[in-house]
Short mmCIF file of C-alpha atoms and ligand atoms in Angstrom, two decimals:
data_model
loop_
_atom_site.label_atom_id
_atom_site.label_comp_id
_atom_site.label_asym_id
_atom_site.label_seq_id
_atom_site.Cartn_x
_atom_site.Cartn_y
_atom_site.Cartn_z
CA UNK S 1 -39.14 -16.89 -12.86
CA UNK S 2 -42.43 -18.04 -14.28
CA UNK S 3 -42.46 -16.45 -17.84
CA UNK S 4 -40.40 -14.40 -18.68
CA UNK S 5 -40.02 -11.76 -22.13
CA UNK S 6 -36.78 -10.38 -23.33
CA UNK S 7 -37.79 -7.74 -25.64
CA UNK S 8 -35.09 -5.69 -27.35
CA UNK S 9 -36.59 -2.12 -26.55
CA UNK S 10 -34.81 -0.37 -30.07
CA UNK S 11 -33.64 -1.26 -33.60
CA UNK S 12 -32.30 -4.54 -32.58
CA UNK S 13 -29.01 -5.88 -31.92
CA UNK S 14 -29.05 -4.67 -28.40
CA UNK S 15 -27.21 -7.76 -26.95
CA UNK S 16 -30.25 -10.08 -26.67
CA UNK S 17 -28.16 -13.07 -27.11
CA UNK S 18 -26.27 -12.19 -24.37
CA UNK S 19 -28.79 -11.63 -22.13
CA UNK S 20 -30.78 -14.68 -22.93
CA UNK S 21 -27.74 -16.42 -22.60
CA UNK S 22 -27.58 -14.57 -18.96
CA UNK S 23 -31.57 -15.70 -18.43
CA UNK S 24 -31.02 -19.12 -19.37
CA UNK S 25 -29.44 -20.26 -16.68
CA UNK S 26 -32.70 -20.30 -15.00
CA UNK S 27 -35.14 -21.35 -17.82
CA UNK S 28 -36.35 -24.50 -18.34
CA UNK S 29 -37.23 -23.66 -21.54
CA UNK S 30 -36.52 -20.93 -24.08
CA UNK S 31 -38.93 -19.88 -27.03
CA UNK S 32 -38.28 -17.71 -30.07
CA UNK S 33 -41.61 -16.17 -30.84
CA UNK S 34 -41.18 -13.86 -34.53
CA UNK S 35 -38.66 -13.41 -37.03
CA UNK S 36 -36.59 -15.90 -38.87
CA UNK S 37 -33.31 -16.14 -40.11
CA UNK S 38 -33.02 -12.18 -40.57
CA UNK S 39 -31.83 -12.62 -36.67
CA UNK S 40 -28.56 -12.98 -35.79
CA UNK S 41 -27.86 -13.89 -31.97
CA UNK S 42 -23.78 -13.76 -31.29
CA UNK S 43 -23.04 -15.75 -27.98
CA UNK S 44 -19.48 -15.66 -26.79
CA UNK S 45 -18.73 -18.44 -24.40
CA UNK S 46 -15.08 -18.95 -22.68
CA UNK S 47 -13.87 -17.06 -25.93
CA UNK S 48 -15.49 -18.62 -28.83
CA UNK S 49 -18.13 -16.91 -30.80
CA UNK S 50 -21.55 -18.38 -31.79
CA UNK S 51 -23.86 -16.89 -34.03
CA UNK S 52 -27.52 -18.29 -34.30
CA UNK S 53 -30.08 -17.27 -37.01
CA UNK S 54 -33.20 -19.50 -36.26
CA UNK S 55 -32.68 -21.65 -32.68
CA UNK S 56 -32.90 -19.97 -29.82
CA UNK S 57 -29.44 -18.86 -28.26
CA UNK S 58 -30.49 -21.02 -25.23
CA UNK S 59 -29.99 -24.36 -26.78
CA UNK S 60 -25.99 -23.89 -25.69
CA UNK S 61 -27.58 -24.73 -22.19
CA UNK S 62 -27.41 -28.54 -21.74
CA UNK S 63 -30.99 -29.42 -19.74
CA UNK S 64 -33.40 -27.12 -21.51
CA UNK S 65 -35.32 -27.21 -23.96
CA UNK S 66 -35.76 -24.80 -27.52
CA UNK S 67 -39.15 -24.01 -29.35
CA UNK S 68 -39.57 -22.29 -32.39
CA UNK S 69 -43.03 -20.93 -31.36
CA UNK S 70 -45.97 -20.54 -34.31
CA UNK S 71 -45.10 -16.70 -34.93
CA UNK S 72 -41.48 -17.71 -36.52
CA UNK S 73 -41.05 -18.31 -40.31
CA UNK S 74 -38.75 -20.89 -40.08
CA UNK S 75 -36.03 -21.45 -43.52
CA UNK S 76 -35.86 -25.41 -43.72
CA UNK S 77 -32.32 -24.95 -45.10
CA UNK S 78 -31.23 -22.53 -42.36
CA UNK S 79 -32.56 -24.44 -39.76
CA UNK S 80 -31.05 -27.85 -41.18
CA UNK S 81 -27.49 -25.78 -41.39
CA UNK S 82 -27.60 -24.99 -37.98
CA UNK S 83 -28.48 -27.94 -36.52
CA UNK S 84 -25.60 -29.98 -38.23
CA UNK S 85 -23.10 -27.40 -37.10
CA UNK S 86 -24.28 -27.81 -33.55
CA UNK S 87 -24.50 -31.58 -33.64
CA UNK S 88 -20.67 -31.58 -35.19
CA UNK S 89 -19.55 -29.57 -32.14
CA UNK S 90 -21.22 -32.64 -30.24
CA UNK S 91 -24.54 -30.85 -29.24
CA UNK S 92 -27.47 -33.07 -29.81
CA UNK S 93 -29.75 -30.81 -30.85
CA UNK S 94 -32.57 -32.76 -32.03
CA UNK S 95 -33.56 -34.17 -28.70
CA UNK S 96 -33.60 -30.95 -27.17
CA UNK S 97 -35.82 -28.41 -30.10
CA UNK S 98 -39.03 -28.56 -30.78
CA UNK S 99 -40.90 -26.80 -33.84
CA UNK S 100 -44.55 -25.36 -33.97
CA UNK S 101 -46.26 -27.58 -36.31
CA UNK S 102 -48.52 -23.88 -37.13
CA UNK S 103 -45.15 -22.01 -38.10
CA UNK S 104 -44.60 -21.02 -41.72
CA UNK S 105 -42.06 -22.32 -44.31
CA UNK S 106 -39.86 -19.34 -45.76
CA UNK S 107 -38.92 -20.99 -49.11
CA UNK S 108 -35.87 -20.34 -51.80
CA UNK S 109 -38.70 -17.98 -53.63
CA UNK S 110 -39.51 -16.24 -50.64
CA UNK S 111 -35.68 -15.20 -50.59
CA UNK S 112 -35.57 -14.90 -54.33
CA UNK S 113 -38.49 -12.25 -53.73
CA UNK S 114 -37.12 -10.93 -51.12
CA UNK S 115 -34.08 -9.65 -53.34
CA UNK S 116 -35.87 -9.14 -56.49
CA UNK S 117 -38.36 -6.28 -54.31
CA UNK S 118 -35.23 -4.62 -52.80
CA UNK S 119 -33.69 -4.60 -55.77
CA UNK S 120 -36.60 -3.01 -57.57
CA UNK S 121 -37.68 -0.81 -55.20
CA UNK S 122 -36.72 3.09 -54.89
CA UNK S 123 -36.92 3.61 -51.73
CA UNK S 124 -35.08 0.84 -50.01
CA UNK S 125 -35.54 -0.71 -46.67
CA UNK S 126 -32.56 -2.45 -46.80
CA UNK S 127 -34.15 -5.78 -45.58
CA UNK S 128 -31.55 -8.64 -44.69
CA UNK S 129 -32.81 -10.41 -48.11
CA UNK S 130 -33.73 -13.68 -45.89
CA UNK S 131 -37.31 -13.61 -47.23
CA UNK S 132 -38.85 -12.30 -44.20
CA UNK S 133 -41.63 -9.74 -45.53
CA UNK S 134 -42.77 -12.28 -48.43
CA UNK S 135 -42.84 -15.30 -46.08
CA UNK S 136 -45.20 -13.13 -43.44
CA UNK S 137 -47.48 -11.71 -46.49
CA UNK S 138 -47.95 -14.93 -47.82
CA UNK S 139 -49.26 -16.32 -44.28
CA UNK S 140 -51.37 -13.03 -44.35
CA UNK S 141 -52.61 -13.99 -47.84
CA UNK S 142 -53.53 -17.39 -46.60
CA UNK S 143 -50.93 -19.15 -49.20
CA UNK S 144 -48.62 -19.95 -46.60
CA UNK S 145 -47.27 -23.54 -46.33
CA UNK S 146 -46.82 -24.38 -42.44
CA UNK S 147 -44.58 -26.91 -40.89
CA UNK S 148 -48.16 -29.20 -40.07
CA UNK S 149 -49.05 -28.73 -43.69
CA UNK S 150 -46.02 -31.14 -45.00
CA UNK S 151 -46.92 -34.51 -43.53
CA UNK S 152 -50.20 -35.63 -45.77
CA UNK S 153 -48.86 -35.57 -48.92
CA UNK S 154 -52.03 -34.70 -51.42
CA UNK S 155 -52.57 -31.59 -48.86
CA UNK S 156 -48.65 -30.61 -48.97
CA UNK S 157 -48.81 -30.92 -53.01
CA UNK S 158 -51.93 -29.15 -53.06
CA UNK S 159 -50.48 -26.24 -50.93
CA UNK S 160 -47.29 -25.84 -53.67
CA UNK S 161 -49.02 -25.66 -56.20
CA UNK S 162 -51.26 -22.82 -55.04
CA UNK S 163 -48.17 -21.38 -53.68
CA UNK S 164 -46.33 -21.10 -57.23
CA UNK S 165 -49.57 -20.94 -58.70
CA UNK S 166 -49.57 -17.12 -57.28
CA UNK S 167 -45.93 -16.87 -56.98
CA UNK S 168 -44.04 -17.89 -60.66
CA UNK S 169 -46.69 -15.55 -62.51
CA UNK S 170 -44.82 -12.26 -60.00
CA UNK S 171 -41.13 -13.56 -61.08
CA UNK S 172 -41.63 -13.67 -64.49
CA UNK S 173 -44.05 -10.67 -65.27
CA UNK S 174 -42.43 -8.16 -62.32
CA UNK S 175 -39.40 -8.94 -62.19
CA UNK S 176 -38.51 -11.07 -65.09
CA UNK S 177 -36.88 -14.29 -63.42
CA UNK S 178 -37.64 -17.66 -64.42
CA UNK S 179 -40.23 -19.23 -61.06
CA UNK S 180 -39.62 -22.07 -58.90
CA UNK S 181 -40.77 -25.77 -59.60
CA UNK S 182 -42.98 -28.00 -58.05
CA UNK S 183 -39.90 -30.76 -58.25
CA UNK S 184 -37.59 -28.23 -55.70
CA UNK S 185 -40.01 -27.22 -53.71
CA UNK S 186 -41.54 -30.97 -52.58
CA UNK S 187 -38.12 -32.18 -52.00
CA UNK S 188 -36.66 -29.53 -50.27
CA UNK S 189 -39.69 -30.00 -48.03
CA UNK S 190 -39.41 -34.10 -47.97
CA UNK S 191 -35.60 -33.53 -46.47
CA UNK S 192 -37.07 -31.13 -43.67
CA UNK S 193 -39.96 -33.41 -43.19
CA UNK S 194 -37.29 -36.52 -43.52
CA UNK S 195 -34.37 -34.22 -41.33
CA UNK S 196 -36.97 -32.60 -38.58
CA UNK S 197 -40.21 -34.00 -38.73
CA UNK S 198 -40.13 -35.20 -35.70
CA UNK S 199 -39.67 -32.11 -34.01
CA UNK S 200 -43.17 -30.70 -34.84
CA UNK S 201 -45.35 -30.43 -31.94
CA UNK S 202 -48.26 -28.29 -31.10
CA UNK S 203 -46.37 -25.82 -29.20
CA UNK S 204 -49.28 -23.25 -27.15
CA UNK S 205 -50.55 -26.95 -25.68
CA UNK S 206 -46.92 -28.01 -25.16
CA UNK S 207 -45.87 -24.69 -23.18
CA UNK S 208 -49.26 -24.59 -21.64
CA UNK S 209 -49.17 -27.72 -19.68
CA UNK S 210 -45.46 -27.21 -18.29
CA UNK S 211 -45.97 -23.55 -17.32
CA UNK S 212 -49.02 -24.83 -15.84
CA UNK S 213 -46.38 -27.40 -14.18
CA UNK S 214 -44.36 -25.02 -12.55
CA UNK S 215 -42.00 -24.83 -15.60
CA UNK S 216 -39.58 -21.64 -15.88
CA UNK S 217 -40.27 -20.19 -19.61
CA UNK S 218 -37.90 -17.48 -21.45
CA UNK S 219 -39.73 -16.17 -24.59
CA UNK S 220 -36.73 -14.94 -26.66
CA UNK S 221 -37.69 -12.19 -28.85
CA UNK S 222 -35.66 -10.98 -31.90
CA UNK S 223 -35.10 -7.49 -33.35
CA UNK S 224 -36.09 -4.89 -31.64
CA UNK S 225 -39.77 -2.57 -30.53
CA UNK S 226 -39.05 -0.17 -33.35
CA UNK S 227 -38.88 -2.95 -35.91
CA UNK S 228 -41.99 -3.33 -34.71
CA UNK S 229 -44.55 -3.75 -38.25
CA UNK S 230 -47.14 -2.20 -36.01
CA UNK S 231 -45.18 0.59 -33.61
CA UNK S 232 -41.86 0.90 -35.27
CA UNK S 233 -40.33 3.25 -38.23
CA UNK S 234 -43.33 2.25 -40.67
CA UNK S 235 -42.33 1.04 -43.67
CA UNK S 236 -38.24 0.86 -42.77
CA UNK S 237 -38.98 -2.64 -40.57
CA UNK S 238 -39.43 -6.00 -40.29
CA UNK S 239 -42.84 -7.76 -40.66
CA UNK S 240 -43.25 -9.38 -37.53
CA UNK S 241 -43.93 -7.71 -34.34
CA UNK S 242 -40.86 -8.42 -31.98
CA UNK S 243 -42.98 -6.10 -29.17
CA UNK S 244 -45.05 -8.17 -26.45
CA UNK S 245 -48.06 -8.92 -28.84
CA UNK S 246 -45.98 -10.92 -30.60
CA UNK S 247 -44.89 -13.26 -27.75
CA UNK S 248 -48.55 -13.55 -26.81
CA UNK S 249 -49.38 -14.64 -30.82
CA UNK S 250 -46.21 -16.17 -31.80
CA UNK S 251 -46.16 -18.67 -28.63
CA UNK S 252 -49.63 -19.02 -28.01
CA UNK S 253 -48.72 -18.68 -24.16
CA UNK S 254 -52.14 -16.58 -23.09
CA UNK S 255 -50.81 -12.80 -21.47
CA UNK S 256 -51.84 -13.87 -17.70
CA UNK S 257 -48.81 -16.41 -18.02
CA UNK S 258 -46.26 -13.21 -18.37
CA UNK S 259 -44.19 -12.47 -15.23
CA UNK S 260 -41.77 -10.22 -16.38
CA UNK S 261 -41.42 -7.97 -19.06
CA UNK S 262 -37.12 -7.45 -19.42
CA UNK S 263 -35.76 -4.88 -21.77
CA UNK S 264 -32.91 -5.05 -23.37
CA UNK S 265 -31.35 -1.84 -24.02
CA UNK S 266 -27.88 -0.55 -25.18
CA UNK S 267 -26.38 2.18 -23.31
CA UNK S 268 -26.32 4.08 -27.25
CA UNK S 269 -28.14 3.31 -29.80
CA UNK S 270 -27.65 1.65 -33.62
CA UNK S 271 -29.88 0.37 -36.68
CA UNK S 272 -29.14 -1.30 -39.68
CA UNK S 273 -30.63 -0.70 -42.89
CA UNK S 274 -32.37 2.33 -44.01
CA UNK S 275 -35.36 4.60 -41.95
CA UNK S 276 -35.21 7.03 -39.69
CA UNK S 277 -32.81 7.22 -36.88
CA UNK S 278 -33.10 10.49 -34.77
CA UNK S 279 -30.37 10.15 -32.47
CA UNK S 280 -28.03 9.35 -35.40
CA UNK S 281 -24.42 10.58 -35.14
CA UNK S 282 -22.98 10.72 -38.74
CA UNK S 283 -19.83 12.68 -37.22
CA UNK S 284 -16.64 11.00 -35.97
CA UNK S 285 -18.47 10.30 -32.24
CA UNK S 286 -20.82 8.05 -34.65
CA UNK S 287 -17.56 6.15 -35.99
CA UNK S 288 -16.14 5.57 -32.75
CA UNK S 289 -18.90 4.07 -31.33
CA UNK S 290 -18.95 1.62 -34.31
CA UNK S 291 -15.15 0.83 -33.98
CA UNK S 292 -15.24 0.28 -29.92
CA UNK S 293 -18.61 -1.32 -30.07
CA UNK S 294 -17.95 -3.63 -33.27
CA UNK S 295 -21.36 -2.56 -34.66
CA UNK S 296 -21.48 -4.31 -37.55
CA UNK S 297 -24.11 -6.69 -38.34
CA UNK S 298 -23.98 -10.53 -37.51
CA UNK S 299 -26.31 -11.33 -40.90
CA UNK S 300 -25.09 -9.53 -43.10
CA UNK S 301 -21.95 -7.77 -41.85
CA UNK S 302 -23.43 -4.01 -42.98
CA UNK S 303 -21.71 -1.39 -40.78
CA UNK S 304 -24.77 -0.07 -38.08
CA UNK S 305 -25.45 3.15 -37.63
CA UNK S 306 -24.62 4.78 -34.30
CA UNK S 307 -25.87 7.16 -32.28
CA UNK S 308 -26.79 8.34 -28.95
CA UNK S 309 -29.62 7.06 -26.45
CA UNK S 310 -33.01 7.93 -26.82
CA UNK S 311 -35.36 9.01 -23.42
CA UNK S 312 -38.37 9.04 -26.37
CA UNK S 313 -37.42 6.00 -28.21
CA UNK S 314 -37.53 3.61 -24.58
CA UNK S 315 -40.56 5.30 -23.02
CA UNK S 316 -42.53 4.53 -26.28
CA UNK S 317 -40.80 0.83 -26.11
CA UNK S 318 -41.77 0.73 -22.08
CA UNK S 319 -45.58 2.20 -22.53
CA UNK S 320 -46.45 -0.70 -25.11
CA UNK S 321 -44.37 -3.00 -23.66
CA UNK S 322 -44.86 -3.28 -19.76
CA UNK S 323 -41.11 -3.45 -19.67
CA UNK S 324 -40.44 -4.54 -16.15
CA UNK S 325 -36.56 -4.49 -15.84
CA UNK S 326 -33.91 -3.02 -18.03
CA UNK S 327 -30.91 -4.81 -18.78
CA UNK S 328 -28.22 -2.00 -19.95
CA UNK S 329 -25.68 -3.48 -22.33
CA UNK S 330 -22.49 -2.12 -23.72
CA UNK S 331 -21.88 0.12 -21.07
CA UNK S 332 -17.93 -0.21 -21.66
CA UNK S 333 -18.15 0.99 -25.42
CA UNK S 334 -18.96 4.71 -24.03
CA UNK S 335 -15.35 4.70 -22.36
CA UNK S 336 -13.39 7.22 -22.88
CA UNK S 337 -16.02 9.68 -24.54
CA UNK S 338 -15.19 12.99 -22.39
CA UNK S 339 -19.18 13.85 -22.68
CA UNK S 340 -21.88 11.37 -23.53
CA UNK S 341 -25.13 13.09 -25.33
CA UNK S 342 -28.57 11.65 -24.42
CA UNK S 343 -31.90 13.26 -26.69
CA UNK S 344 -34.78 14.08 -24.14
CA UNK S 345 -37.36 15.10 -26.07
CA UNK S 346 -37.89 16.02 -29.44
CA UNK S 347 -38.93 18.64 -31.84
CA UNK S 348 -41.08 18.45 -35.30
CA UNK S 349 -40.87 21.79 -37.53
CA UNK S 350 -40.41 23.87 -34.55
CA UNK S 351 -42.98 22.45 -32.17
CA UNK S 352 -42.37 20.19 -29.29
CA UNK S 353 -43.55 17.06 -29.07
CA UNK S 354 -43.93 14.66 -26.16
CA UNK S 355 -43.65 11.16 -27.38
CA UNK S 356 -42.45 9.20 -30.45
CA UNK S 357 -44.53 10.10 -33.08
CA UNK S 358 -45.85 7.14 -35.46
CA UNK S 359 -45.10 9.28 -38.28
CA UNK S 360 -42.77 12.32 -39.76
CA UNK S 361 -40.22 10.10 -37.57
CA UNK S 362 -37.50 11.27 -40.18
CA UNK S 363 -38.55 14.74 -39.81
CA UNK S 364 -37.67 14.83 -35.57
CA UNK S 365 -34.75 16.76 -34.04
CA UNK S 366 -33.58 15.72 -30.68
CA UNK S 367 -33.18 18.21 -27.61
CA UNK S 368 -29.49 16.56 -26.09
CA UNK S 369 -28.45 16.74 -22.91
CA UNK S 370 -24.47 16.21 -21.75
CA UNK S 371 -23.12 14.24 -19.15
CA UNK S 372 -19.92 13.79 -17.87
CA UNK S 373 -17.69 10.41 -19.44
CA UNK S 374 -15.34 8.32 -17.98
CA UNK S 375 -11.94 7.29 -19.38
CA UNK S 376 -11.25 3.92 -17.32
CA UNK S 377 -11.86 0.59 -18.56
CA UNK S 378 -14.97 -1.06 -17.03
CA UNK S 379 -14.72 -4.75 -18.76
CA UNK S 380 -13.53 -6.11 -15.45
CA UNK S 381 -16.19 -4.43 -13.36
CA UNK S 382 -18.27 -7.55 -11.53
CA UNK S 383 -20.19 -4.73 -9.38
CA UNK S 384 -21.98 -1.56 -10.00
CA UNK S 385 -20.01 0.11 -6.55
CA UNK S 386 -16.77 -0.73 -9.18
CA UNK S 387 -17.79 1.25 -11.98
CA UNK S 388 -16.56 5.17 -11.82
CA UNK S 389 -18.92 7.63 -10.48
CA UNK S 390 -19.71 9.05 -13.99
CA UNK S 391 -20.94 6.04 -15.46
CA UNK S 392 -22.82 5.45 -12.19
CA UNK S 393 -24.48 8.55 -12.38
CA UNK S 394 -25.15 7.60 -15.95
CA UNK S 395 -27.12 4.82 -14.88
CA UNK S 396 -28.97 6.34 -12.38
CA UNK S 397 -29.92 9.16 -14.51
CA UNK S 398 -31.28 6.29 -17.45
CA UNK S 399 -33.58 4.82 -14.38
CA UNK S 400 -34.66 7.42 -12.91
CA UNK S 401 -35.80 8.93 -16.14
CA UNK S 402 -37.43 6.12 -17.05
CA UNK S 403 -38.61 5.13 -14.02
CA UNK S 404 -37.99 1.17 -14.48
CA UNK S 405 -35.34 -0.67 -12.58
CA UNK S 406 -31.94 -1.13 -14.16
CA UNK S 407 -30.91 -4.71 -12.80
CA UNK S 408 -28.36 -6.04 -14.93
CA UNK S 409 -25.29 -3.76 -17.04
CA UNK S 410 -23.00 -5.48 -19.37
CA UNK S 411 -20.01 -4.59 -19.90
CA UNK S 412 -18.22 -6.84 -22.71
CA UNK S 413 -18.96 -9.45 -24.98
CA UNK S 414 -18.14 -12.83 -22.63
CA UNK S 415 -20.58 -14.44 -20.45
CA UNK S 416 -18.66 -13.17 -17.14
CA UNK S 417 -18.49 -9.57 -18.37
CA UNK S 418 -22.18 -9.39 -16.78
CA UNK S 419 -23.22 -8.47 -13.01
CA UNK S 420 -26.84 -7.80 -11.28
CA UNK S 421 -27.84 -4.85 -9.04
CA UNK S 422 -29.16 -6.09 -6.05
P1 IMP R 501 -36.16 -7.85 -42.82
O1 IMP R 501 -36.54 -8.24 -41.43
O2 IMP R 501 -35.07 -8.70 -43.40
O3 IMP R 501 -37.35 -7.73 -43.72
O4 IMP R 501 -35.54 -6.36 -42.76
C1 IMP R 501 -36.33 -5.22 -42.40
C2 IMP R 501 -35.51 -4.25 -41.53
O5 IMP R 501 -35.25 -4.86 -40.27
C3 IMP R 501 -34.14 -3.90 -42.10
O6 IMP R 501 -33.86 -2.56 -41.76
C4 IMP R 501 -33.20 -4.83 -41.39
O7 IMP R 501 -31.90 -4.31 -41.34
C5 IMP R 501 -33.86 -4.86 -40.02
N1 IMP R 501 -33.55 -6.09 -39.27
C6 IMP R 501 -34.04 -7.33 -39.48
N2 IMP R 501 -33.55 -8.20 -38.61
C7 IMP R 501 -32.75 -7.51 -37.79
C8 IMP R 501 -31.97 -7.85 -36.63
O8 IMP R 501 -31.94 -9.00 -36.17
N3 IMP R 501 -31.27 -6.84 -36.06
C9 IMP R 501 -31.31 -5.56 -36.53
N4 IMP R 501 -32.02 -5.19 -37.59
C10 IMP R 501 -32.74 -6.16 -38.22
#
């Protein structure tokens, strides 16, 4: 396995979690590389749901071992939360996570700005309100406080109060709130210091020696290419970049160490929040897919949008990517539909275009094709030879489009509801 990316190859919540949960079975150890708490990874195991925001999914394997690479902005009282709930349901968490002591702190006034931007703003993005885009502009503005930053104590006070220094002047002038003090902010730091301390390592030395040892590596990447701050739906995303880059940066693993390159990919297609969405069916084939596929989200609970797959969407995810392997989720949700529509290409005012542009993305109008449904139930399929021809065909028509392998479908939300093609 070497190292190995799972990249989800559209807006996100293409079943990641799943399919991590699949990959981990053969990982030594799993790494989230981007993102924060805005994530929300649903594992269902023998029945019972999980949901994680900030440790990787993988940590519900006993034997490995979780890193929250550099390029995550980790929420000290999100990551505290979720620890505790594992370690009631008897996981011991702590021996098994480490933290990159070069990964940033997303604060109560990152959140608090967060809101207060949204709020304010005309044109929403309808961010998840975790504090996401202020956390990552704060590292870009070199006020960050990192995870390394909090054990010498003059250097942690000194890094507050440049922090709210820049900060408390924006809440009261812009948006008139009263700003955070010095008192909250050093002791909510002090119990994460106090809580998880310990868990702060230098992670690109850490995951260099034991890939260099042979060790099996998952890099577990959240959201999705077109969230993608650099090659997604500019400005409606997040500000990380969930594409390969960002496994490179946000572990520090260097790009030779990459095996494979898997894609996660839902047989349709969804988004939550605001931007554009070509494929997007507002109609009552849009609701249907939401109802069967329970596309609502697992942070905030907003109803996705739903639509059909995208030929232009994955090739642009697959050229920047290196996507080695597709693994096709939620086949069973297109049951039943007596035609499925796939877009394969696209127009802009009248003129063709080949590829997914990086702007006027609002402005596109998909060319559809039809294929053929099926009515039967495929949850209990363990075999592609079980499926029905049609969604067979449907398959073979995604790969050979795309011209990557297909080599896992899923087809429900339980671990088992999962099979290879050999
Ligand atoms: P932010 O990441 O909270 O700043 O939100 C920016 C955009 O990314 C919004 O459209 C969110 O709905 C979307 N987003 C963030 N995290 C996820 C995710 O895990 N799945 C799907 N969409 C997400």
């Amino acid at each position: 396995m070497g190292c190995t990316v799972i990249i989800g190859t559209q807006w996100g919540d293409e079943g990641k979690a799943k399919m991590i949960d699949f990959y981990s079975q053969k990982a030594d150890i799993i790494v989230r590389y981007q993102g924060g708490a805005n994530a929300g990874h649903t594992v269902v195991v023998n029945g019972k749901k999980h949901v994680f925001h900030l440790i990787p999914s993988g940590i519900l394997h006993e034997g490995t071992v979780c890193v929250i690479g550099n390029g995550v902005v980790v929420d000290p009282v999100q990551l505290i939360e979720e620890c505790q709930l594992l370690e009631n349901e008897g996981i011991d968490v702590r021996k098994r996570l480490y933290i990159s002591d070069a990964a940033h702190l997303l604060l109560p006034f990152h959140k608090e700005l967060d809101g207060a931007m949204e709020e304010a703003r005309s044109n929403k993005i309808g961010t998840t309100k975790r504090g996401i885009g202020p956390c990552y502009a704060d590292k870009c503005l070199r006020v960050g406080i990192r995870v390394g930053d909090i054990f010498d104590e003059v250097y942690c006070k000194e890094r507050i109060t440049t922090a709210l220094a820049i900060k408390n002047p924006q809440f009261e002038r812009c948006y008139n709130r009263e700003g955070f003090t010095f008192a909250e902010t050093y002791d909510l730091l002090m119990t994460f210091k106090d809580y998880a301390g310990a868990l702060a390592i230098n992670t690109p030395y850490y995951l260099y020696n034991e890939a260099k040892k042979g060790k099996n590596i998952l890099l577990e990447g959240a959201q999705g290419n077109a969230l993608d701050i650099d090659h997604g739906t500019y400005p409606f995303v997040t500000s990380s970049n969930p594409s390969i880059g960002g496994a490179i940066v946000g572990s520090g693993l260097n790009p030779f160490m990459i095996q494979d390159v898997v894609g996660i990919t839902k047989a349709y297609v969804t988004r939550v929040g605001e931007g554009p969405f070509p494929t997007e069916d507002k109609g009552s084939d849009g609701e249907l897919l939401r109802q069967r596929g329970g596309e609502f989200g697992a942070t905030t609970g907003r109803p996705r949008r739903c639509g059909w797959f995208d030929i232009e969407l994955l090739k642009h995810t697959i050229r920047i990517n290196g996507i080695t392997t597709i693994a096709l989720t939620k086949l069973d949700v297109l049951s039943g539909f007596e035609t499925i529509k796939v877009a394969v290409g696209y127009s802009i005012n009248g003129k063709k275009i080949d590829h997914f542009p990086s702007a006027m993305q609002d402005k596109i109008v998909p060319v559809y094709e039809e294929h053929p449904g099926w009515h039967e139930d495929i949850t209990g399929c363990t075999s592609f030879k079980a499926l029905p021809v049609n969604a067979q065909n449907y398959v073979h028509y995604i790969q050979d489009t795309l011209q990557v392998p297909i080599s896992i479908i899923s087809v429900g939300p339980d671990r088992v509801n999962t099979f290879e093609i050999k």
